[in-house]
PDB file of C-alpha atoms and ligand atoms in Angstrom:
ATOM      1  CA  UNK Z1070      26.089 -33.680 -31.207  1.00  0.00           C
ATOM      2  CA  UNK Z1071      25.895 -30.510 -28.715  1.00  0.00           C
ATOM      3  CA  UNK Z1072      25.993 -28.071 -32.403  1.00  0.00           C
ATOM      4  CA  UNK Z1073      22.820 -29.694 -33.713  1.00  0.00           C
ATOM      5  CA  UNK Z1074      21.165 -29.176 -30.030  1.00  0.00           C
ATOM      6  CA  UNK Z1075      22.510 -25.556 -30.226  1.00  0.00           C
ATOM      7  CA  UNK Z1076      21.345 -25.512 -34.125  1.00  0.00           C
ATOM      8  CA  UNK Z1077      18.086 -27.352 -33.211  1.00  0.00           C
ATOM      9  CA  UNK Z1078      17.347 -24.514 -30.009  1.00  0.00           C
ATOM     10  CA  UNK Z1079      18.046 -21.631 -32.388  1.00  0.00           C
ATOM     11  CA  UNK Z1080      15.595 -22.658 -34.941  1.00  0.00           C
ATOM     12  CA  UNK Z1081      13.087 -24.230 -31.937  1.00  0.00           C
ATOM     13  CA  UNK Z1082      13.413 -19.952 -30.756  1.00  0.00           C
ATOM     14  CA  UNK Z1083      12.426 -19.101 -34.294  1.00  0.00           C
ATOM     15  CA  UNK Z1084       9.677 -21.008 -35.855  1.00  0.00           C
ATOM     16  CA  UNK Z1085       8.352 -23.284 -32.510  1.00  0.00           C
ATOM     17  CA  UNK Z1086       7.757 -20.493 -30.019  1.00  0.00           C
ATOM     18  CA  UNK Z1087       5.001 -19.135 -31.371  1.00  0.00           C
ATOM     19  CA  UNK Z1088       2.348 -22.095 -30.896  1.00  0.00           C
ATOM     20  CA  UNK Z1089      -0.971 -23.167 -28.925  1.00  0.00           C
ATOM     21  CA  UNK Z1090      -0.918 -25.409 -26.019  1.00  0.00           C
ATOM     22  CA  UNK Z1091      -3.720 -27.385 -23.979  1.00  0.00           C
ATOM     23  CA  UNK Z1092      -4.696 -25.086 -21.277  1.00  0.00           C
ATOM     24  CA  UNK Z1093      -7.301 -25.530 -18.581  1.00  0.00           C
ATOM     25  CA  UNK Z1094      -8.570 -22.893 -16.491  1.00  0.00           C
ATOM     26  CA  UNK Z1095      -8.577 -23.758 -12.922  1.00  0.00           C
ATOM     27  CA  UNK Z1096     -11.724 -21.667 -12.114  1.00  0.00           C
ATOM     28  CA  UNK Z1097     -14.082 -22.603 -14.783  1.00  0.00           C
ATOM     29  CA  UNK Z1098     -13.014 -26.084 -16.025  1.00  0.00           C
ATOM     30  CA  UNK Z1099     -12.731 -25.268 -19.331  1.00  0.00           C
ATOM     31  CA  UNK Z1100      -9.878 -26.727 -21.514  1.00  0.00           C
ATOM     32  CA  UNK Z1101      -8.513 -24.559 -24.431  1.00  0.00           C
ATOM     33  CA  UNK Z1102      -5.382 -24.584 -27.080  1.00  0.00           C
ATOM     34  CA  UNK Z1103      -3.750 -21.223 -25.482  1.00  0.00           C
ATOM     35  CA  UNK Z1104      -1.070 -19.079 -26.873  1.00  0.00           C
ATOM     36  CA  UNK Z1105       1.023 -17.781 -23.641  1.00  0.00           C
ATOM     37  CA  UNK Z1106       3.295 -14.730 -24.149  1.00  0.00           C
ATOM     38  CA  UNK Z1107       5.980 -14.214 -21.203  1.00  0.00           C
ATOM     39  CA  UNK Z1108       3.994 -10.859 -20.327  1.00  0.00           C
ATOM     40  CA  UNK Z1109       1.063 -13.505 -19.242  1.00  0.00           C
ATOM     41  CA  UNK Z1110      -1.317 -12.675 -21.811  1.00  0.00           C
ATOM     42  CA  UNK Z1111      -2.658 -15.406 -23.072  1.00  0.00           C
ATOM     43  CA  UNK Z1112      -5.207 -16.409 -25.637  1.00  0.00           C
ATOM     44  CA  UNK Z1113      -7.524 -19.654 -25.940  1.00  0.00           C
ATOM     45  CA  UNK Z1114     -10.257 -21.188 -27.872  1.00  0.00           C
ATOM     46  CA  UNK Z1115     -12.319 -24.046 -27.598  1.00  0.00           C
ATOM     47  CA  UNK Z1116     -14.659 -25.280 -29.838  1.00  0.00           C
ATOM     48  CA  UNK Z1117     -17.838 -28.611 -30.030  1.00  0.00           C
ATOM     49  CA  UNK Z1118     -16.655 -31.778 -31.198  1.00  0.00           C
ATOM     50  CA  UNK Z1119     -18.412 -31.583 -34.769  1.00  0.00           C
ATOM     51  CA  UNK Z1120     -17.226 -28.360 -36.980  1.00  0.00           C
ATOM     52  CA  UNK Z1121     -19.862 -28.667 -39.577  1.00  0.00           C
ATOM     53  CA  UNK Z1122     -21.883 -25.748 -39.865  1.00  0.00           C
ATOM     54  CA  UNK Z1123     -20.677 -24.766 -36.528  1.00  0.00           C
ATOM     55  CA  UNK Z1124     -20.242 -20.966 -36.206  1.00  0.00           C
ATOM     56  CA  UNK Z1125     -19.479 -20.317 -31.859  1.00  0.00           C
ATOM     57  CA  UNK Z1126     -16.575 -21.002 -30.280  1.00  0.00           C
ATOM     58  CA  UNK Z1127     -15.665 -20.613 -26.789  1.00  0.00           C
ATOM     59  CA  UNK Z1128     -12.322 -17.765 -26.178  1.00  0.00           C
ATOM     60  CA  UNK Z1129     -10.427 -16.972 -23.311  1.00  0.00           C
ATOM     61  CA  UNK Z1130      -8.094 -13.912 -22.925  1.00  0.00           C
ATOM     62  CA  UNK Z1131      -6.547 -12.549 -20.454  1.00  0.00           C
ATOM     63  CA  UNK Z1132      -3.079 -11.044 -19.228  1.00  0.00           C
ATOM     64  CA  UNK Z1133      -1.284  -9.213 -16.391  1.00  0.00           C
ATOM     65  CA  UNK Z1134      -1.250  -5.458 -15.128  1.00  0.00           C
ATOM     66  CA  UNK Z1135      -3.560  -2.527 -16.477  1.00  0.00           C
ATOM     67  CA  UNK Z1136      -3.039  -2.658 -20.231  1.00  0.00           C
ATOM     68  CA  UNK Z1137      -5.311  -4.169 -22.742  1.00  0.00           C
ATOM     69  CA  UNK Z1138      -4.963  -7.867 -24.422  1.00  0.00           C
ATOM     70  CA  UNK Z1139      -6.550  -8.187 -28.407  1.00  0.00           C
ATOM     71  CA  UNK Z1140      -6.883 -11.039 -31.069  1.00  0.00           C
ATOM     72  CA  UNK Z1141      -7.461 -11.298 -34.292  1.00  0.00           C
ATOM     73  CA  UNK Z1142     -10.196 -14.252 -35.320  1.00  0.00           C
ATOM     74  CA  UNK Z1143      -8.373 -14.456 -38.965  1.00  0.00           C
ATOM     75  CA  UNK Z1144      -4.683 -13.791 -37.730  1.00  0.00           C
ATOM     76  CA  UNK Z1145      -3.928 -10.162 -39.336  1.00  0.00           C
ATOM     77  CA  UNK Z1146      -5.258  -7.232 -37.827  1.00  0.00           C
ATOM     78  CA  UNK Z1147      -6.981  -5.498 -40.448  1.00  0.00           C
ATOM     79  CA  UNK Z1148     -10.047  -6.804 -42.500  1.00  0.00           C
ATOM     80  CA  UNK Z1149     -10.416  -9.215 -39.778  1.00  0.00           C
ATOM     81  CA  UNK Z1150     -12.970  -9.994 -36.632  1.00  0.00           C
ATOM     82  CA  UNK Z1151     -10.760  -8.521 -33.448  1.00  0.00           C
ATOM     83  CA  UNK Z1152     -11.515  -9.075 -30.192  1.00  0.00           C
ATOM     84  CA  UNK Z1153     -10.132  -6.637 -27.551  1.00  0.00           C
ATOM     85  CA  UNK Z1154     -10.368  -6.738 -23.349  1.00  0.00           C
ATOM     86  CA  UNK Z1155      -9.261  -4.917 -20.556  1.00  0.00           C
ATOM     87  CA  UNK Z1156      -9.815  -5.054 -16.760  1.00  0.00           C
ATOM     88  CA  UNK Z1157     -11.251  -2.029 -15.243  1.00  0.00           C
ATOM     89  CA  UNK Z1158     -11.557  -2.418 -11.078  1.00  0.00           C
ATOM     90  CA  UNK Z1159     -12.179  -5.745 -11.291  1.00  0.00           C
ATOM     91  CA  UNK Z1160     -14.373  -6.341 -13.454  1.00  0.00           C
ATOM     92  CA  UNK Z1161     -13.537  -6.757 -17.741  1.00  0.00           C
ATOM     93  CA  UNK Z1162     -13.946  -4.386 -20.162  1.00  0.00           C
ATOM     94  CA  UNK Z1163     -14.748  -6.237 -23.927  1.00  0.00           C
ATOM     95  CA  UNK Z1164     -15.955  -5.340 -27.946  1.00  0.00           C
ATOM     96  CA  UNK Z1165     -15.188  -6.526 -31.146  1.00  0.00           C
ATOM     97  CA  UNK Z1166     -13.467  -4.568 -33.278  1.00  0.00           C
ATOM     98  CA  UNK Z1167     -12.239  -4.187 -37.168  1.00  0.00           C
ATOM     99  CA  UNK Z1168     -10.072  -1.610 -39.051  1.00  0.00           C
ATOM    100  CA  UNK Z1169      -9.003  -1.669 -42.770  1.00  0.00           C
ATOM    101  CA  UNK Z1170      -5.970   0.561 -41.367  1.00  0.00           C
ATOM    102  CA  UNK Z1171      -3.496   0.419 -39.296  1.00  0.00           C
ATOM    103  CA  UNK Z1172      -4.837   2.249 -36.314  1.00  0.00           C
ATOM    104  CA  UNK Z1173      -6.859   2.234 -33.359  1.00  0.00           C
ATOM    105  CA  UNK Z1174      -9.853  -0.038 -34.322  1.00  0.00           C
ATOM    106  CA  UNK Z1175     -13.414   0.962 -34.086  1.00  0.00           C
ATOM    107  CA  UNK Z1176     -15.903  -1.108 -32.775  1.00  0.00           C
ATOM    108  CA  UNK Z1177     -17.004  -3.646 -35.839  1.00  0.00           C
ATOM    109  CA  UNK Z1178     -20.614  -4.417 -35.322  1.00  0.00           C
ATOM    110  CA  UNK Z1179     -22.647  -7.384 -36.759  1.00  0.00           C
ATOM    111  CA  UNK Z1180     -24.339 -10.528 -35.871  1.00  0.00           C
ATOM    112  CA  UNK Z1181     -21.979 -11.748 -33.677  1.00  0.00           C
ATOM    113  CA  UNK Z1182     -22.177 -11.523 -29.702  1.00  0.00           C
ATOM    114  CA  UNK Z1183     -19.997 -11.924 -26.839  1.00  0.00           C
ATOM    115  CA  UNK Z1184     -21.634 -14.288 -24.479  1.00  0.00           C
ATOM    116  CA  UNK Z1185     -19.851 -14.229 -20.345  1.00  0.00           C
ATOM    117  CA  UNK Z1186     -18.983 -17.257 -18.918  1.00  0.00           C
ATOM    118  CA  UNK Z1187     -19.052 -16.182 -15.264  1.00  0.00           C
ATOM    119  CA  UNK Z1188     -16.391 -18.531 -13.376  1.00  0.00           C
ATOM    120  CA  UNK Z1189     -14.020 -18.297 -16.172  1.00  0.00           C
ATOM    121  CA  UNK Z1190     -14.263 -14.230 -15.848  1.00  0.00           C
ATOM    122  CA  UNK Z1191     -11.980 -12.974 -12.862  1.00  0.00           C
ATOM    123  CA  UNK Z1192      -9.321 -10.951 -11.361  1.00  0.00           C
ATOM    124  CA  UNK Z1193      -6.647 -12.779  -9.122  1.00  0.00           C
ATOM    125  CA  UNK Z1194      -3.494 -11.446  -7.814  1.00  0.00           C
ATOM    126  CA  UNK Z1195      -1.870 -11.831 -10.985  1.00  0.00           C
ATOM    127  CA  UNK Z1196      -3.769 -12.051 -13.721  1.00  0.00           C
ATOM    128  CA  UNK Z1197      -7.762 -10.670 -15.162  1.00  0.00           C
ATOM    129  CA  UNK Z1198      -9.034 -13.675 -17.767  1.00  0.00           C
ATOM    130  CA  UNK Z1199     -12.040 -12.977 -19.415  1.00  0.00           C
ATOM    131  CA  UNK Z1200     -14.204 -15.998 -21.136  1.00  0.00           C
ATOM    132  CA  UNK Z1201     -17.022 -16.051 -23.365  1.00  0.00           C
ATOM    133  CA  UNK Z1202     -19.105 -17.801 -25.571  1.00  0.00           C
ATOM    134  CA  UNK Z1203     -18.401 -16.204 -29.325  1.00  0.00           C
ATOM    135  CA  UNK Z1204     -21.538 -16.804 -30.839  1.00  0.00           C
ATOM    136  CA  UNK Z1205     -22.245 -16.380 -34.139  1.00  0.00           C
ATOM    137  CA  UNK Z1206     -18.377 -15.524 -34.403  1.00  0.00           C
ATOM    138  CA  UNK Z1207     -17.195 -17.844 -37.323  1.00  0.00           C
ATOM    139  CA  UNK Z1208     -17.914 -15.441 -40.769  1.00  0.00           C
ATOM    140  CA  UNK Z1209     -17.437 -16.623 -44.072  1.00  0.00           C
ATOM    141  CA  UNK Z1210     -16.182 -13.111 -45.275  1.00  0.00           C
ATOM    142  CA  UNK Z1211     -12.411 -13.888 -45.010  1.00  0.00           C
ATOM    143  CA  UNK Z1212     -12.908 -11.892 -41.805  1.00  0.00           C
ATOM    144  CA  UNK Z1213     -12.375 -15.326 -39.438  1.00  0.00           C
ATOM    145  CA  UNK Z1214     -11.149 -18.804 -39.324  1.00  0.00           C
ATOM    146  CA  UNK Z1215     -13.636 -21.466 -40.869  1.00  0.00           C
ATOM    147  CA  UNK Z1216     -15.644 -24.162 -39.503  1.00  0.00           C
ATOM    148  CA  UNK Z1217     -13.258 -26.963 -40.962  1.00  0.00           C
ATOM    149  CA  UNK Z1218     -10.003 -25.737 -40.088  1.00  0.00           C
ATOM    150  CA  UNK Z1219      -8.142 -28.040 -38.940  1.00  0.00           C
ATOM    151  CA  UNK Z1220      -5.448 -25.789 -37.958  1.00  0.00           C
ATOM    152  CA  UNK Z1221      -5.273 -21.941 -38.265  1.00  0.00           C
ATOM    153  CA  UNK Z1222      -3.396 -18.714 -37.504  1.00  0.00           C
ATOM    154  CA  UNK Z1223      -4.531 -16.498 -35.153  1.00  0.00           C
ATOM    155  CA  UNK Z1224      -3.510 -12.822 -34.212  1.00  0.00           C
ATOM    156  CA  UNK Z1225      -2.221 -11.527 -30.945  1.00  0.00           C
ATOM    157  CA  UNK Z1226      -1.746  -8.144 -29.534  1.00  0.00           C
ATOM    158  CA  UNK Z1227      -1.082  -6.387 -26.279  1.00  0.00           C
ATOM    159  CA  UNK Z1228      -0.134  -3.014 -24.506  1.00  0.00           C
ATOM    160  CA  UNK Z1229       1.176  -2.825 -21.609  1.00  0.00           C
ATOM    161  CA  UNK Z1230      -0.671   0.805 -21.390  1.00  0.00           C
ATOM    162  CA  UNK Z1231      -4.471   1.026 -20.468  1.00  0.00           C
ATOM    163  CA  UNK Z1232      -7.117   2.448 -23.117  1.00  0.00           C
ATOM    164  CA  UNK Z1233      -7.796   6.310 -22.230  1.00  0.00           C
ATOM    165  CA  UNK Z1234     -11.259   5.755 -20.983  1.00  0.00           C
ATOM    166  CA  UNK Z1235     -11.135   2.298 -19.157  1.00  0.00           C
ATOM    167  CA  UNK Z1236     -14.946   2.149 -18.419  1.00  0.00           C
ATOM    168  CA  UNK Z1237     -15.944   3.001 -22.257  1.00  0.00           C
ATOM    169  CA  UNK Z1238     -15.701  -0.027 -24.373  1.00  0.00           C
ATOM    170  CA  UNK Z1239     -15.454   1.572 -27.241  1.00  0.00           C
ATOM    171  CA  UNK Z1240     -12.452   3.148 -26.172  1.00  0.00           C
ATOM    172  CA  UNK Z1241      -9.793   3.737 -28.308  1.00  0.00           C
ATOM    173  CA  UNK Z1242      -6.528   2.501 -27.355  1.00  0.00           C
ATOM    174  CA  UNK Z1243      -2.750   2.998 -27.938  1.00  0.00           C
ATOM    175  CA  UNK Z1244      -0.772   0.686 -30.229  1.00  0.00           C
ATOM    176  CA  UNK Z1245      -0.047  -2.911 -28.854  1.00  0.00           C
ATOM    177  CA  UNK Z1246       3.611  -2.910 -27.174  1.00  0.00           C
ATOM    178  CA  UNK Z1247       4.163  -6.635 -28.968  1.00  0.00           C
ATOM    179  CA  UNK Z1248       2.085  -7.897 -31.840  1.00  0.00           C
ATOM    180  CA  UNK Z1249       2.630 -11.362 -33.889  1.00  0.00           C
ATOM    181  CA  UNK Z1250       0.479 -14.323 -34.806  1.00  0.00           C
ATOM    182  CA  UNK Z1251       0.443 -18.077 -33.130  1.00  0.00           C
ATOM    183  CA  UNK Z1252      -0.852 -21.550 -34.849  1.00  0.00           C
ATOM    184  CA  UNK Z1253      -3.531 -23.209 -33.104  1.00  0.00           C
ATOM    185  CA  UNK Z1254      -4.372 -26.714 -33.640  1.00  0.00           C
ATOM    186  CA  UNK Z1255      -8.258 -26.494 -34.144  1.00  0.00           C
ATOM    187  CA  UNK Z1256      -8.373 -30.317 -33.958  1.00  0.00           C
ATOM    188  CA  UNK Z1257      -7.131 -30.585 -30.556  1.00  0.00           C
ATOM    189  CA  UNK Z1258      -9.608 -27.725 -29.931  1.00  0.00           C
ATOM    190  CA  UNK Z1259     -12.421 -29.386 -30.123  1.00  0.00           C
ATOM    191  CA  UNK Z1260     -14.376 -30.930 -26.930  1.00  0.00           C
ATOM    192  CA  UNK Z1261     -17.155 -33.378 -26.707  1.00  0.00           C
ATOM    193  CA  UNK Z1262     -18.030 -31.235 -23.429  1.00  0.00           C
ATOM    194  CA  UNK Z1263     -18.082 -28.078 -25.498  1.00  0.00           C
ATOM    195  CA  UNK Z1264     -22.004 -28.202 -25.560  1.00  0.00           C
ATOM    196  CA  UNK Z1265     -22.062 -28.142 -21.706  1.00  0.00           C
ATOM    197  CA  UNK Z1266     -19.596 -25.563 -21.338  1.00  0.00           C
ATOM    198  CA  UNK Z1267     -21.673 -23.223 -23.877  1.00  0.00           C
ATOM    199  CA  UNK Z1268     -25.050 -23.468 -21.531  1.00  0.00           C
ATOM    200  CA  UNK Z1269     -23.039 -21.683 -19.024  1.00  0.00           C
ATOM    201  CA  UNK Z1270     -23.013 -18.377 -20.700  1.00  0.00           C
ATOM    202  CA  UNK Z1271     -25.144 -15.904 -19.779  1.00  0.00           C
ATOM    203  CA  UNK Z1272     -26.665 -12.818 -21.854  1.00  0.00           C
ATOM    204  CA  UNK Z1273     -24.863 -12.277 -25.178  1.00  0.00           C
ATOM    205  CA  UNK Z1274     -23.224  -8.741 -25.005  1.00  0.00           C
ATOM    206  CA  UNK Z1275     -21.537  -6.618 -27.879  1.00  0.00           C
ATOM    207  CA  UNK Z1276     -19.745  -3.925 -26.463  1.00  0.00           C
ATOM    208  CA  UNK Z1277     -19.634  -4.596 -22.775  1.00  0.00           C
ATOM    209  CA  UNK Z1278     -18.739  -3.772 -19.001  1.00  0.00           C
ATOM    210  CA  UNK Z1279     -18.892  -7.095 -17.625  1.00  0.00           C
TER     211      UNK Z1279
HETATM  212  C1  HEM U2368      -3.838   2.751 -32.268  1.00  0.00           C
HETATM  213  C2  HEM U2368      -3.696   1.390 -32.292  1.00  0.00           C
HETATM  214  C3  HEM U2368      -3.020   0.461 -33.563  1.00  0.00           C
HETATM  215  C4  HEM U2368      -1.758   0.648 -34.157  1.00  0.00           C
HETATM  216  C5  HEM U2368      -1.174   2.095 -34.498  1.00  0.00           C
HETATM  217  C6  HEM U2368      -1.965  -0.533 -34.785  1.00  0.00           C
HETATM  218  C7  HEM U2368      -0.568  -0.784 -35.934  1.00  0.00           C
HETATM  219  C8  HEM U2368       0.094  -2.205 -36.563  1.00  0.00           C
HETATM  220  C9  HEM U2368       0.554  -1.842 -37.160  1.00  0.00           C
HETATM  221  C10 HEM U2368       1.584  -1.321 -37.697  1.00  0.00           C
HETATM  222  C11 HEM U2368       1.081  -3.271 -37.005  1.00  0.00           C
HETATM  223  C12 HEM U2368       2.216  -3.875 -38.389  1.00  0.00           C
HETATM  224  C13 HEM U2368       3.055  -4.558 -37.532  1.00  0.00           C
HETATM  225  C14 HEM U2368       3.460  -3.363 -37.045  1.00  0.00           C
HETATM  226  O1  HEM U2368       4.151  -2.631 -37.176  1.00  0.00           O
HETATM  227  O2  HEM U2368       3.945  -3.353 -35.367  1.00  0.00           O
HETATM  228  C15 HEM U2368       0.450  -4.589 -36.550  1.00  0.00           C
HETATM  229  C16 HEM U2368      -0.150  -5.427 -36.242  1.00  0.00           C
HETATM  230  C17 HEM U2368      -0.901  -6.049 -35.560  1.00  0.00           C
HETATM  231  N1  HEM U2368      -2.012  -5.471 -35.144  1.00  0.00           N
HETATM  232 FE1  HEM U2368      -2.104  -3.885 -34.652  1.00  0.00          FE
HETATM  233  N2  HEM U2368      -2.384  -1.528 -33.933  1.00  0.00           N
HETATM  234  C18 HEM U2368      -3.325  -1.115 -33.159  1.00  0.00           C
HETATM  235  C19 HEM U2368      -4.011  -1.559 -32.784  1.00  0.00           C
HETATM  236  C20 HEM U2368      -4.691  -2.830 -32.454  1.00  0.00           C
HETATM  237  C21 HEM U2368      -5.562  -3.665 -32.193  1.00  0.00           C
HETATM  238  C22 HEM U2368      -6.382  -3.178 -31.396  1.00  0.00           C
HETATM  239  C23 HEM U2368      -5.586  -4.994 -32.190  1.00  0.00           C
HETATM  240  C24 HEM U2368      -6.347  -6.171 -31.177  1.00  0.00           C
HETATM  241  C25 HEM U2368      -7.309  -6.150 -30.830  1.00  0.00           C
HETATM  242  C26 HEM U2368      -4.274  -5.518 -32.873  1.00  0.00           C
HETATM  243  C27 HEM U2368      -3.786  -6.259 -34.157  1.00  0.00           C
HETATM  244  C28 HEM U2368      -3.126  -6.655 -34.186  1.00  0.00           C
HETATM  245  C29 HEM U2368      -2.167  -8.027 -34.871  1.00  0.00           C
HETATM  246  C30 HEM U2368      -2.824  -9.514 -34.681  1.00  0.00           C
HETATM  247  C31 HEM U2368      -1.285  -7.266 -35.718  1.00  0.00           C
HETATM  248  C32 HEM U2368      -0.115  -8.316 -36.151  1.00  0.00           C
HETATM  249  C33 HEM U2368      -0.712  -9.351 -37.518  1.00  0.00           C
HETATM  250  C34 HEM U2368      -0.764  -8.031 -38.380  1.00  0.00           C
HETATM  251  O3  HEM U2368       0.483  -7.370 -38.728  1.00  0.00           O
HETATM  252  O4  HEM U2368      -1.442  -8.058 -39.300  1.00  0.00           O
HETATM  253  N3  HEM U2368      -3.185  -3.997 -33.073  1.00  0.00           N
HETATM  254  N4  HEM U2368      -1.137  -2.971 -35.711  1.00  0.00           N
HETATM  255  C1  NAG U2369     -18.263 -23.235 -13.823  1.00  0.00           C
HETATM  256  O1  NAG U2369     -19.410 -22.534 -13.867  1.00  0.00           O
HETATM  257  C2  NAG U2369     -20.284 -23.857 -14.325  1.00  0.00           C
HETATM  258  C3  NAG U2369     -21.915 -23.224 -14.353  1.00  0.00           C
HETATM  259  O2  NAG U2369     -21.945 -22.553 -13.208  1.00  0.00           O
HETATM  260  C4  NAG U2369     -20.460 -25.581 -13.806  1.00  0.00           C
HETATM  261  O3  NAG U2369     -21.453 -26.357 -13.430  1.00  0.00           O
HETATM  262  C5  NAG U2369     -19.127 -25.457 -13.524  1.00  0.00           C
HETATM  263  O4  NAG U2369     -18.989 -26.413 -12.226  1.00  0.00           O
HETATM  264  C6  NAG U2369     -18.101 -24.202 -12.645  1.00  0.00           C
HETATM  265  N1  NAG U2369     -16.483 -25.274 -12.786  1.00  0.00           N
HETATM  266  C7  NAG U2369     -16.074 -25.443 -11.576  1.00  0.00           C
HETATM  267  C8  NAG U2369     -14.321 -26.068 -11.798  1.00  0.00           C
HETATM  268  O5  NAG U2369     -16.792 -25.318 -10.740  1.00  0.00           O
HETATM  269  C1  NAG U2370     -14.603  -0.434  -7.977  1.00  0.00           C
HETATM  270  O1  NAG U2370     -15.365  -1.737  -7.654  1.00  0.00           O
HETATM  271  C2  NAG U2370     -15.599  -1.849  -5.704  1.00  0.00           C
HETATM  272  C3  NAG U2370     -16.056  -3.164  -5.546  1.00  0.00           C
HETATM  273  O2  NAG U2370     -16.970  -3.774  -6.745  1.00  0.00           O
HETATM  274  C4  NAG U2370     -16.684  -0.524  -5.713  1.00  0.00           C
HETATM  275  O3  NAG U2370     -16.870  -0.516  -4.668  1.00  0.00           O
HETATM  276  C5  NAG U2370     -15.764   0.484  -5.689  1.00  0.00           C
HETATM  277  O4  NAG U2370     -16.678   2.343  -5.823  1.00  0.00           O
HETATM  278  C6  NAG U2370     -15.139   0.837  -7.287  1.00  0.00           C
HETATM  279  N1  NAG U2370     -14.425   1.804  -7.468  1.00  0.00           N
HETATM  280  C7  NAG U2370     -14.540   2.573  -8.351  1.00  0.00           C
HETATM  281  C8  NAG U2370     -13.824   3.794  -9.067  1.00  0.00           C
HETATM  282  O5  NAG U2370     -15.261   2.303  -9.610  1.00  0.00           O
HETATM  283  C1  NAG U2371      -4.495 -16.500 -11.740  1.00  0.00           C
HETATM  284  O1  NAG U2371      -5.154 -16.473 -12.999  1.00  0.00           O
HETATM  285  C2  NAG U2371      -4.650 -16.829 -14.144  1.00  0.00           C
HETATM  286  C3  NAG U2371      -4.972 -17.118 -15.422  1.00  0.00           C
HETATM  287  O2  NAG U2371      -5.947 -17.891 -14.676  1.00  0.00           O
HETATM  288  C4  NAG U2371      -3.686 -18.640 -13.855  1.00  0.00           C
HETATM  289  O3  NAG U2371      -2.602 -18.815 -14.735  1.00  0.00           O
HETATM  290  C5  NAG U2371      -2.662 -17.868 -12.403  1.00  0.00           C
HETATM  291  O4  NAG U2371      -2.483 -19.040 -12.046  1.00  0.00           O
HETATM  292  C6  NAG U2371      -3.844 -17.299 -11.324  1.00  0.00           C
HETATM  293  N1  NAG U2371      -2.865 -16.743 -10.317  1.00  0.00           N
HETATM  294  C7  NAG U2371      -3.105 -17.344  -8.843  1.00  0.00           C
HETATM  295  C8  NAG U2371      -2.102 -16.615  -8.171  1.00  0.00           C
HETATM  296  O5  NAG U2371      -4.207 -18.362  -8.704  1.00  0.00           O
HETATM  297  C1  NAG U2372     -10.000 -31.559 -41.542  1.00  0.00           C
HETATM  298  O1  NAG U2372      -9.872 -33.139 -41.535  1.00  0.00           O
HETATM  299  C2  NAG U2372     -11.182 -33.823 -42.091  1.00  0.00           C
HETATM  300  C3  NAG U2372     -10.815 -35.272 -41.731  1.00  0.00           C
HETATM  301  O2  NAG U2372      -9.029 -35.553 -41.936  1.00  0.00           O
HETATM  302  C4  NAG U2372     -10.979 -33.418 -43.563  1.00  0.00           C
HETATM  303  O3  NAG U2372     -12.175 -34.541 -43.539  1.00  0.00           O
HETATM  304  C5  NAG U2372     -11.409 -32.498 -43.965  1.00  0.00           C
HETATM  305  O4  NAG U2372     -11.367 -31.627 -45.457  1.00  0.00           O
HETATM  306  C6  NAG U2372     -10.152 -31.325 -43.416  1.00  0.00           C
HETATM  307  N1  NAG U2372     -10.427 -29.962 -43.595  1.00  0.00           N
HETATM  308  C7  NAG U2372      -9.505 -29.073 -44.449  1.00  0.00           C
HETATM  309  C8  NAG U2372     -10.216 -27.581 -44.195  1.00  0.00           C
HETATM  310  O5  NAG U2372      -8.831 -29.560 -44.885  1.00  0.00           O
END
């Protein structure tokens, strides 16, 4: 029995760690499926109850310290819609990025926008947190998951080093100090409260300093 416990523990460490679980942000009250990294990084998503034709979802992303946190809405770094955010003097700076090569990804432009949710966007004594409606973010060109996916893999990346121009949302960044992919149960990420949460968001921003 002891041997099988040890074996199971070893396997769980290898394949079980990169999975999102339920997480409620205390300040906004929004419930996400979220991946949490030992560094304090986290990435959560919330979706509407009916996925049919949906293009919008809510993202919460954050971390500890002064470095950046990023996400790939398709899983890989390359040819995916990326979200990149970092704290700057108690506010958050964020942008969409996209690249077809490994290197600091340039700002991406498109119909997608970020609409910040005020009480889900804050810095406390331990973490910074940015919560926004990702509007028109679900794309059909392979750069994101698709509306009727019941499960998906999202990419995460973080650096403990702050971008060179913290006040500029288009700043280049140095390479992540940790990166990988995590499985998200999108059925569990759906909520009948999504429509209400979505109304809490403010005006759209593409590359923004909040
Ligand atoms: C100078 C900046 C960057 C460089 C040089 C870089 C380079 C790389 C490389 C070489 C890999 C493959 C794994 C490895 O060898 O470590 C990778 C993976 C990854 N990167 Fe980046 N990256 C940069 C910035 C970013 C940013 C800003 C994001 C997100 C906003 C990001 C997201 C990811 C993700 C999710 C992976 C894991 C999935 C995959 O392997 O494609 N990267 N990166
Ligand atoms: C967050 O803000 C919204 C909109 O102002 C509000 O309705 C909601 O109750 C707030 N959440 C919490 C937990 O106070
Ligand atoms: C940081 O923010 C505070 C409060 O908003 C402000 O008083 C201060 O001048 C800012 N500092 C810098 C360096 O921008
Ligand atoms: C700060 O915010 C993070 C993210 O919401 C939360 O996990 C943490 O418990 C908060 N810390 C304190 C001291 O309130
Ligand atoms: C998700 O699950 C529903 C209900 O079981 C099913 O109709 C749908 O085809 C599934 N979506 C995908 C992409 O497999």
